[in-house]
mmCIF file of C-alpha atoms in Angstrom:
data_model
loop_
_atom_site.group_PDB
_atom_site.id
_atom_site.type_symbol
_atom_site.label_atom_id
_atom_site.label_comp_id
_atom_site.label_asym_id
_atom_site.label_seq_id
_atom_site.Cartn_x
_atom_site.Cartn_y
_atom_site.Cartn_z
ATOM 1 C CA UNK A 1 -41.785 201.119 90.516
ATOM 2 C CA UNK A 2 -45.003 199.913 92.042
ATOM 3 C CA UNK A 3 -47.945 201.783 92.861
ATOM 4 C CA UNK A 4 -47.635 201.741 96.449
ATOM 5 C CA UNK A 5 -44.136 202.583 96.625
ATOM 6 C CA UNK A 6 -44.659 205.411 94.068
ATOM 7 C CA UNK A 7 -47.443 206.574 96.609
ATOM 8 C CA UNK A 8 -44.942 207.071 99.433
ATOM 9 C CA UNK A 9 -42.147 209.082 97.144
ATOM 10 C CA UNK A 10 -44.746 211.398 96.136
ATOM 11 C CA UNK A 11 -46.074 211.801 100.006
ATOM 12 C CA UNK A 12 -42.528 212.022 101.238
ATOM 13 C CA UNK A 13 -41.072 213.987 98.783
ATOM 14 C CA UNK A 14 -37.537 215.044 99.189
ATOM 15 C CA UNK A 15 -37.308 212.835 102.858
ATOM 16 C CA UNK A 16 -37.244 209.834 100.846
ATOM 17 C CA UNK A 17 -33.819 210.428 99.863
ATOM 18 C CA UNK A 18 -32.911 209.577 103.052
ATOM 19 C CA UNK A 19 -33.913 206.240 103.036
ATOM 20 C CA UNK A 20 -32.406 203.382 100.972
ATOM 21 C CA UNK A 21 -34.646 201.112 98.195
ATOM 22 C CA UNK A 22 -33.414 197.899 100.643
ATOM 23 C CA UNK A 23 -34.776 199.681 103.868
ATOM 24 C CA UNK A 24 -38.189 200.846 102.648
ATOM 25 C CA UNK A 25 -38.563 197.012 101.190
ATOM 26 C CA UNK A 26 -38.162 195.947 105.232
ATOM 27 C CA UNK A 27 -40.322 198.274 106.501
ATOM 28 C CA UNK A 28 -43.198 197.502 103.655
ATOM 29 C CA UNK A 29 -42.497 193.710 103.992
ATOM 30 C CA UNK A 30 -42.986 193.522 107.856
ATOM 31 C CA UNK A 31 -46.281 195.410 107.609
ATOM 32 C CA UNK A 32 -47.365 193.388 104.520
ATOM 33 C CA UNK A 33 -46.916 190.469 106.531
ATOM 34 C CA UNK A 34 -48.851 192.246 109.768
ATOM 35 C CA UNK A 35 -45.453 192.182 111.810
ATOM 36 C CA UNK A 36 -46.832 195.794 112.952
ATOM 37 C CA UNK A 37 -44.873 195.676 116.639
ATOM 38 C CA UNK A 38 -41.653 194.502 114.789
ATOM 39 C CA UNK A 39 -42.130 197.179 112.067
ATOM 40 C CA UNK A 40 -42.729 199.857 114.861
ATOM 41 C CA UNK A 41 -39.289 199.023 116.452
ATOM 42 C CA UNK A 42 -37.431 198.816 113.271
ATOM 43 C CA UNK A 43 -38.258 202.736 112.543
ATOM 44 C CA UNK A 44 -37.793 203.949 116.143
ATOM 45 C CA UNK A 45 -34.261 202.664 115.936
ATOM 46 C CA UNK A 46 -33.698 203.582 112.633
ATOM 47 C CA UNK A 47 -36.432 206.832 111.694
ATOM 48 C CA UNK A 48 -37.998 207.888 114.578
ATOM 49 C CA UNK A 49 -36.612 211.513 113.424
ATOM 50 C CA UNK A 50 -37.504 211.478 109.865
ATOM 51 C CA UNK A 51 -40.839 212.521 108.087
ATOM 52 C CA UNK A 52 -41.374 208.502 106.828
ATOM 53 C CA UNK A 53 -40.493 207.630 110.275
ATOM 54 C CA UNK A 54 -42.952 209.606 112.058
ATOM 55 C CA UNK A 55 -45.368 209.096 109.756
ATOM 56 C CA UNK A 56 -46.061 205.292 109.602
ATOM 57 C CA UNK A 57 -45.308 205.295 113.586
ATOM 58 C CA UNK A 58 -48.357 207.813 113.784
ATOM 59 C CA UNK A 59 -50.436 205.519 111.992
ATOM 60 C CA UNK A 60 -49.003 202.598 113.684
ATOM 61 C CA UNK A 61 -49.369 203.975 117.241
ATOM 62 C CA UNK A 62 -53.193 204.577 116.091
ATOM 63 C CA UNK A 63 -53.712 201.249 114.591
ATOM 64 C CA UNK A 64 -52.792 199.856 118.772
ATOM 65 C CA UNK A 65 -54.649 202.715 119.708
ATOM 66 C CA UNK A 66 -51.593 204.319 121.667
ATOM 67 C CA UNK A 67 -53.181 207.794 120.988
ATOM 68 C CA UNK A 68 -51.008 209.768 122.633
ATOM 69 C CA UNK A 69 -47.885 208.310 120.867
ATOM 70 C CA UNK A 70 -49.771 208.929 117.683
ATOM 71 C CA UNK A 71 -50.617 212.395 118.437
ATOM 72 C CA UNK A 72 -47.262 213.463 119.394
ATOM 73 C CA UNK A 73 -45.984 211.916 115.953
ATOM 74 C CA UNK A 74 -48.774 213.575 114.069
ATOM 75 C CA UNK A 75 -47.736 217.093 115.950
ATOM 76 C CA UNK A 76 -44.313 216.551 114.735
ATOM 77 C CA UNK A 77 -45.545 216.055 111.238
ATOM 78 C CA UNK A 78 -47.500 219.269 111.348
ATOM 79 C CA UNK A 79 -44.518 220.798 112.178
ATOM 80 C CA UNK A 80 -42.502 219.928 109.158
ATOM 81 C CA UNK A 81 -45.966 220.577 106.753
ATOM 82 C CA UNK A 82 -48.618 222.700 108.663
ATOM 83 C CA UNK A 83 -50.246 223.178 105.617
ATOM 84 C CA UNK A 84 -50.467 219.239 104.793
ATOM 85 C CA UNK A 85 -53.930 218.254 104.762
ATOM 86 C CA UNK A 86 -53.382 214.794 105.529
ATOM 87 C CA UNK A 87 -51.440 215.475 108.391
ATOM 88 C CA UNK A 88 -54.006 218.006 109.847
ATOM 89 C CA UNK A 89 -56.967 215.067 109.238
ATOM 90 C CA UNK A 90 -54.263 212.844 111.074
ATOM 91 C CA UNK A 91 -53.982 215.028 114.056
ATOM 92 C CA UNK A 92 -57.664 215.423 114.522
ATOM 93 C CA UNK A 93 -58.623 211.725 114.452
ATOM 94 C CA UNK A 94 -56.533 211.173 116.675
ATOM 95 C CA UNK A 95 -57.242 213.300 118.936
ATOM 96 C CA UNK A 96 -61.170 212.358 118.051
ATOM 97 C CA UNK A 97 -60.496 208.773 118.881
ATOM 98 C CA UNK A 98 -58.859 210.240 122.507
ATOM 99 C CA UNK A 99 -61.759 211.609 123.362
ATOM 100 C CA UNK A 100 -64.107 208.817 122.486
ATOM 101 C CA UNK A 101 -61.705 206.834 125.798
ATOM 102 C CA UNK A 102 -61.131 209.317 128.280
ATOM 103 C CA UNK A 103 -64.274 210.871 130.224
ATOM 104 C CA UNK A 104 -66.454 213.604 128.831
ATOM 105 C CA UNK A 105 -65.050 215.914 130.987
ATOM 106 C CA UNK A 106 -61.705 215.866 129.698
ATOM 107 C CA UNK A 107 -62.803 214.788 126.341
ATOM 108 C CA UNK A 108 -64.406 218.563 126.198
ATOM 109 C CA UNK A 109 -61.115 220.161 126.139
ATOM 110 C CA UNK A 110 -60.044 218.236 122.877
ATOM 111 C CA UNK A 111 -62.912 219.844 120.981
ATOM 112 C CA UNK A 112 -61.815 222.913 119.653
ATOM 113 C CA UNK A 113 -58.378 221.292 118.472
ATOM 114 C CA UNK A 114 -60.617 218.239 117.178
ATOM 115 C CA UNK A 115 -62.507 220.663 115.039
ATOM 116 C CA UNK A 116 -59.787 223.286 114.172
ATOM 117 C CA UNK A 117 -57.279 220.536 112.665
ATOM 118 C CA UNK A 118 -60.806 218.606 110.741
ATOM 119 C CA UNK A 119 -61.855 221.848 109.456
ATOM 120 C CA UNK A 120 -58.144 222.896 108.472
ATOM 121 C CA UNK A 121 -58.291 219.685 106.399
ATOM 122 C CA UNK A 122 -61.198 220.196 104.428
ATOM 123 C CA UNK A 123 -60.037 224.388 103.737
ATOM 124 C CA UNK A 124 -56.709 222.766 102.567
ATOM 125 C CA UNK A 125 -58.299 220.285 100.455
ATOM 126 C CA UNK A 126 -62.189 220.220 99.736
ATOM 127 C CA UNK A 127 -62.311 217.184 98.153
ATOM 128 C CA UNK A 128 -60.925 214.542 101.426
ATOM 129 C CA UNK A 129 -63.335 212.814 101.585
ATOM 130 C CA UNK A 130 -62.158 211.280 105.343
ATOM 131 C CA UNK A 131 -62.323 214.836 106.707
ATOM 132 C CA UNK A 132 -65.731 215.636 105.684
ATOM 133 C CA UNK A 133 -66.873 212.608 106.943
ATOM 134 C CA UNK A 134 -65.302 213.267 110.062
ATOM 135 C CA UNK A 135 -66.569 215.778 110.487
ATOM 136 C CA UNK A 136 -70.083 214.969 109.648
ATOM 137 C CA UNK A 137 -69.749 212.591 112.268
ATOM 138 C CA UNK A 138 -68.369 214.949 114.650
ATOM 139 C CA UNK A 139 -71.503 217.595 114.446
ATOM 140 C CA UNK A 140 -73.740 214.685 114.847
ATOM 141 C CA UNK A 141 -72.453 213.281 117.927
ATOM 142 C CA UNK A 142 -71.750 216.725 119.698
ATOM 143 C CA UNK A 143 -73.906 218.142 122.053
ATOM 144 C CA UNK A 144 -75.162 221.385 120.867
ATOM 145 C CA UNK A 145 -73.647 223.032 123.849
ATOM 146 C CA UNK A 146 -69.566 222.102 122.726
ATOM 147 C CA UNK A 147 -70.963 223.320 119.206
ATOM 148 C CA UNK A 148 -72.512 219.927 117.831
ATOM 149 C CA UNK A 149 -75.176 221.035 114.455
ATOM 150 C CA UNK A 150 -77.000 218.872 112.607
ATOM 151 C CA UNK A 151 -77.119 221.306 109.629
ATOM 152 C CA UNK A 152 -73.480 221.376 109.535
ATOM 153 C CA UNK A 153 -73.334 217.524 109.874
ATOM 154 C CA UNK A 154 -75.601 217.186 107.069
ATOM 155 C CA UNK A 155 -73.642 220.013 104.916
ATOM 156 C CA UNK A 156 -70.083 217.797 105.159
ATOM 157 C CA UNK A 157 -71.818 214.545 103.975
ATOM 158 C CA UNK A 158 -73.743 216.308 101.008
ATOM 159 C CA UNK A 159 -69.997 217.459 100.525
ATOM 160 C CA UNK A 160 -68.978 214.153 99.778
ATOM 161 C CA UNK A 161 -72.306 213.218 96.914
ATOM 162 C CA UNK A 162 -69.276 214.592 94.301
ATOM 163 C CA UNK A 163 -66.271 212.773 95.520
ATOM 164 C CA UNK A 164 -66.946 209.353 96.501
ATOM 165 C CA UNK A 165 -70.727 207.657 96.246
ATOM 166 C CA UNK A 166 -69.837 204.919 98.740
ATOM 167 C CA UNK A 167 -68.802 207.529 101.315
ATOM 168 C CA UNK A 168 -71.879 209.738 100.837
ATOM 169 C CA UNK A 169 -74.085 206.773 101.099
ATOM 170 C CA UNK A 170 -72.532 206.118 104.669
ATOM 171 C CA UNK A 171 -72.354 209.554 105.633
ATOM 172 C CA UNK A 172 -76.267 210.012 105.077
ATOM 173 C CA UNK A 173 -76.799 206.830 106.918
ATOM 174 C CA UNK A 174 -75.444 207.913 110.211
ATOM 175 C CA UNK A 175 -77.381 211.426 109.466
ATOM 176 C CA UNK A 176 -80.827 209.193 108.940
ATOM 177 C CA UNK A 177 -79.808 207.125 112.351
ATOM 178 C CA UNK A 178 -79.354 210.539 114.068
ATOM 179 C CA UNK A 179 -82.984 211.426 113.123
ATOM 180 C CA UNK A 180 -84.156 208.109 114.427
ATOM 181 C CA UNK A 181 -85.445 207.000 110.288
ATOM 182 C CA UNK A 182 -83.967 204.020 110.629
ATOM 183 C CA UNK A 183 -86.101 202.592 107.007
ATOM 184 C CA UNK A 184 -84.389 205.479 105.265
ATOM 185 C CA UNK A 185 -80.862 204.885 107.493
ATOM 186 C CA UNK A 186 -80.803 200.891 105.725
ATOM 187 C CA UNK A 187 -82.053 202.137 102.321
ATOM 188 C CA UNK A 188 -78.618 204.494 102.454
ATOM 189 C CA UNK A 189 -76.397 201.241 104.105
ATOM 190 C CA UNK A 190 -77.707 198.848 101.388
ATOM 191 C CA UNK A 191 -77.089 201.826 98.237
ATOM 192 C CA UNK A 192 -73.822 201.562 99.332
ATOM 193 C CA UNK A 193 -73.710 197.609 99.473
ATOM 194 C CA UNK A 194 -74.636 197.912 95.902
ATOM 195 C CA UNK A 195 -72.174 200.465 94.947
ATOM 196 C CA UNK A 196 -69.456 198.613 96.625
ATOM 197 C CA UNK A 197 -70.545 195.931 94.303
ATOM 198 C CA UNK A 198 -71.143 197.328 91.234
ATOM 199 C CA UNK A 199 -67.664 199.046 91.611
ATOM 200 C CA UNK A 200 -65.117 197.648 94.037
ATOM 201 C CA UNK A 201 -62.682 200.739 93.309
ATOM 202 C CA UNK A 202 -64.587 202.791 95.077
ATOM 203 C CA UNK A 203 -63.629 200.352 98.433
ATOM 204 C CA UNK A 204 -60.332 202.694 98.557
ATOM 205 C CA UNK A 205 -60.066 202.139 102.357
ATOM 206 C CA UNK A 206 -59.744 198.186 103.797
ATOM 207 C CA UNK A 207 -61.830 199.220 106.549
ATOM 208 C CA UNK A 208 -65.027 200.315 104.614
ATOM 209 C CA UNK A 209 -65.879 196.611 104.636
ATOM 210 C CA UNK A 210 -65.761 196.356 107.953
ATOM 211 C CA UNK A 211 -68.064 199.078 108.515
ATOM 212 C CA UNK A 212 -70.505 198.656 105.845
ATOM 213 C CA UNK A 213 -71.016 195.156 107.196
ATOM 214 C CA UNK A 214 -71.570 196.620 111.061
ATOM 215 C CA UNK A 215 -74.049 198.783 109.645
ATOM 216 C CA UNK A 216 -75.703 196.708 107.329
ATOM 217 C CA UNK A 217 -75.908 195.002 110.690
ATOM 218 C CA UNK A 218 -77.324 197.117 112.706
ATOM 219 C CA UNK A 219 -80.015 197.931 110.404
ATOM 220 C CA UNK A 220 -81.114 194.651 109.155
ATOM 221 C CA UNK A 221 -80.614 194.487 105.657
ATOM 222 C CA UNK A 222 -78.496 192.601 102.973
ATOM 223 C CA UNK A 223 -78.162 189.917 105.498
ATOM 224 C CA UNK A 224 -76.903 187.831 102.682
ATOM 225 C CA UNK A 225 -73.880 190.048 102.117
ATOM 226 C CA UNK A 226 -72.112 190.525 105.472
ATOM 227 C CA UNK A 227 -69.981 187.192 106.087
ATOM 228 C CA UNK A 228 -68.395 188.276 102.294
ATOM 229 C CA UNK A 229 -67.791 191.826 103.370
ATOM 230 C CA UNK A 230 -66.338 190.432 106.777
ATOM 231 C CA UNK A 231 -63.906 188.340 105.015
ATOM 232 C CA UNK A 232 -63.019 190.975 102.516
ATOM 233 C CA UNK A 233 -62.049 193.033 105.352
ATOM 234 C CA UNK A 234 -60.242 190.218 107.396
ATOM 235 C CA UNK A 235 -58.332 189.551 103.947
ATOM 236 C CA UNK A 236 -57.205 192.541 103.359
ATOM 237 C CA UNK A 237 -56.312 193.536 107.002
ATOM 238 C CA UNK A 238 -53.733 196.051 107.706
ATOM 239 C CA UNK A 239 -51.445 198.489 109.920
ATOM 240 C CA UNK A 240 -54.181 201.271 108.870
ATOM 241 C CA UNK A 241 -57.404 199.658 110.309
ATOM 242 C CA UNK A 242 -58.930 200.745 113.603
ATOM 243 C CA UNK A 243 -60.666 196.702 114.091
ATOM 244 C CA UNK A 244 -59.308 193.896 113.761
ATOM 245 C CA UNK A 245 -59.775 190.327 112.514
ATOM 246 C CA UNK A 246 -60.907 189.633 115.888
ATOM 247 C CA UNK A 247 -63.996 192.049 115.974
ATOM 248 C CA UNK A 248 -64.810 191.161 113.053
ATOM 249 C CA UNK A 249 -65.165 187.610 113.939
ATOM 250 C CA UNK A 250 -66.823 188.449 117.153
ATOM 251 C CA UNK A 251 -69.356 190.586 114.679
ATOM 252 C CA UNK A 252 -70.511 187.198 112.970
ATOM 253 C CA UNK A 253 -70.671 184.917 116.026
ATOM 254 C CA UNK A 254 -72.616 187.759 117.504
ATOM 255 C CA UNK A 255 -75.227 187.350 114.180
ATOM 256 C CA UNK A 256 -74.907 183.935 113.690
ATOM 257 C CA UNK A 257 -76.415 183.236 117.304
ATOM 258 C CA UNK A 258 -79.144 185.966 116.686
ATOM 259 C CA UNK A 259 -79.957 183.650 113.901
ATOM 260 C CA UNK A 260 -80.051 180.701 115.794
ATOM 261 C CA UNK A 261 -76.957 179.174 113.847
ATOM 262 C CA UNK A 262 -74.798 177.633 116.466
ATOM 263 C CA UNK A 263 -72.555 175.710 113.921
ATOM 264 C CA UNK A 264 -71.821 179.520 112.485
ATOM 265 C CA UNK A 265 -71.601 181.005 115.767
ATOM 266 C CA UNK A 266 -69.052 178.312 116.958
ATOM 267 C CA UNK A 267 -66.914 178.785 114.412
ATOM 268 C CA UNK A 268 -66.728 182.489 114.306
ATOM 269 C CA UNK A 269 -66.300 182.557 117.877
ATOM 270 C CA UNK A 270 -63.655 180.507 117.799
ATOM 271 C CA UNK A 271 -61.851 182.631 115.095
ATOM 272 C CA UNK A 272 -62.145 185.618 117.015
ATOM 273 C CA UNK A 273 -60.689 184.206 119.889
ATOM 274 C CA UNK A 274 -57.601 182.633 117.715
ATOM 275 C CA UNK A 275 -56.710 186.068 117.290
ATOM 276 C CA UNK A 276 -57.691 187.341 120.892
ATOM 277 C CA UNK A 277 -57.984 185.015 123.350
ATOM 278 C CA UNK A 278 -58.788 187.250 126.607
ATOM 279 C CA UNK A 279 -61.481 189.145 125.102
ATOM 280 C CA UNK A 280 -63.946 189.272 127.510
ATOM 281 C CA UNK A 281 -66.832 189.490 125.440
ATOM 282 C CA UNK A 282 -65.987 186.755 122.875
ATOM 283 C CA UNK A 283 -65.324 184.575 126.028
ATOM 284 C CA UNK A 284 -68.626 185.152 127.501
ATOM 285 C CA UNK A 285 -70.213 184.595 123.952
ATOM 286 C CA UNK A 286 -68.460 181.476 123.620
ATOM 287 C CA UNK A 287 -70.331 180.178 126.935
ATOM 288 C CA UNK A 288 -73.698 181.256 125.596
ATOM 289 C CA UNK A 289 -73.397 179.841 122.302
ATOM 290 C CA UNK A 290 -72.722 176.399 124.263
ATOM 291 C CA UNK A 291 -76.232 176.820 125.628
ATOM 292 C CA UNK A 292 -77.860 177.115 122.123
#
């Protein structure tokens, strides 16, 4: 059996039965090949009501950031296992990524559910390393008034030194960006460049390269590195990432013309817009990058 599909027996447990060897294969085989919207209807007609079903349409409703259709899955889940801590980190980042679209207003109500499922996560299992971060990111960003902390913040990422070195390197980058150090924010950005490096296992999440290339970025170091990490994360592009192939194009277009490399920027650019071709932004930077 491979890896993978061992992965989902142990997750599902005794719901598995349900499902035949040949029907699993479909569903892994459409989202291996990126066919996420065909995937998506094959398990509403077929699982919609089962804990597999709901599970990859939660994370398949977040991946085209239909948050409500994810939540409700993710609710269901929680149902079934209110004591999974996967399914309570689920819930919250959802919910987390609804607030970050809808007005602060009515983002404020979403709080205390954003923080009760995070923190449910972490009391369920100390060592997820997704919810600490989470919620390291969570205290940060809050104002103090709907119960943001910085010492709390910084508590969660020191969480994560034990677990995974990548992750705390990140974590204490956003905390050194928070205190406007940004020499000591892309010190922490390019540690974890180097652990990525030095051990690739560690990269246990497809989108990691995505983000340790925006941040390396956005604080001007190991230049040299990002087109690599950017195609690392295009390559291995999935049903569980929160960017796509197109951002990340739009990413290096965006640095190649702050370099002054049109022939980069071009063809980035144009990438980007091969896989979304009414994106405003990559449109307009395709017209400036004509004026280089």
């Amino acid at each position: 059996m491979q890896v993978k599909r061992l992965f989902f027996v142990l997750l599902i447990g005794a719901s598995f039965s349900a499902f035949s060897q040949k029907k699993l294969e479909i569903v892994e085989t459409l989202l291996a090949e990126n066919k996420i919207l065909h995937a998506k209807d094959f398990l509403k007609e077929n699982y919609a009501d089962s804990e597999y079903g709901k599970l990859y349409l939660g994370d398949i409703n977040s991946h085209l950031k239909q948050w409500d259709s994810a939540i409700s899955y993710y609710e269901e889940l929680l149902e079934l296992k209110p004591d999974c801590a996967l399914y309570n980190f689920k819930l919250g980042g959802a919910l987390g990524m609804k607030a970050m679209e809808i007005s602060k207003f009515q983002a404020a109500f979403l709080i205390p559910d954003i923080k009760k499922y995070l923190e449910k996560a972490v009391s369920l299992d100390p060592n997820h390393v997704e919810s600490h971060r989470a919620l390291s990111q969570l205290y940060l960003e809050l104002p103090s008034m709907l119960g943001g902390d910085f010492e709390k913040a910084l508590s969660h990422a020191k969480k994560i030194k034990q677990l995974s070195r990548l992750d705390y390197c990140i974590a204490m980058t956003f905390i050194y960006a928070y205190k406007d150090n940004t020499v000591t924010a892309g010190d922490f950005i390019n540690k974890a460049i180097q652990e990525a490096k030095k051990d690739p296992s560690l990269l246990i999440r497809n989108y990691l390269y995505f983000e340790l290339a925006q941040e390396a970025v956005r604080f001007q170091v190991a230049s040299s590195e990002v087109d690599e990490l950017m195609a690392k994360f295009v390559k291995g592009f999935n049903y569980l990432d929160l960017k796509t192939p197109a951002e990340a194009y739009l990413k290096l277009a965006q640095l190649s013309k702050k370099r002054g490399n049109k022939i980069g920027a071009k063809k980035y650019i144009t990438k980007s817009l091969e896989y979304d071709a009414e994106a405003e932004v990559a449109l307009e930077l395709q017209e400036d990058i004509k004026d280089m």
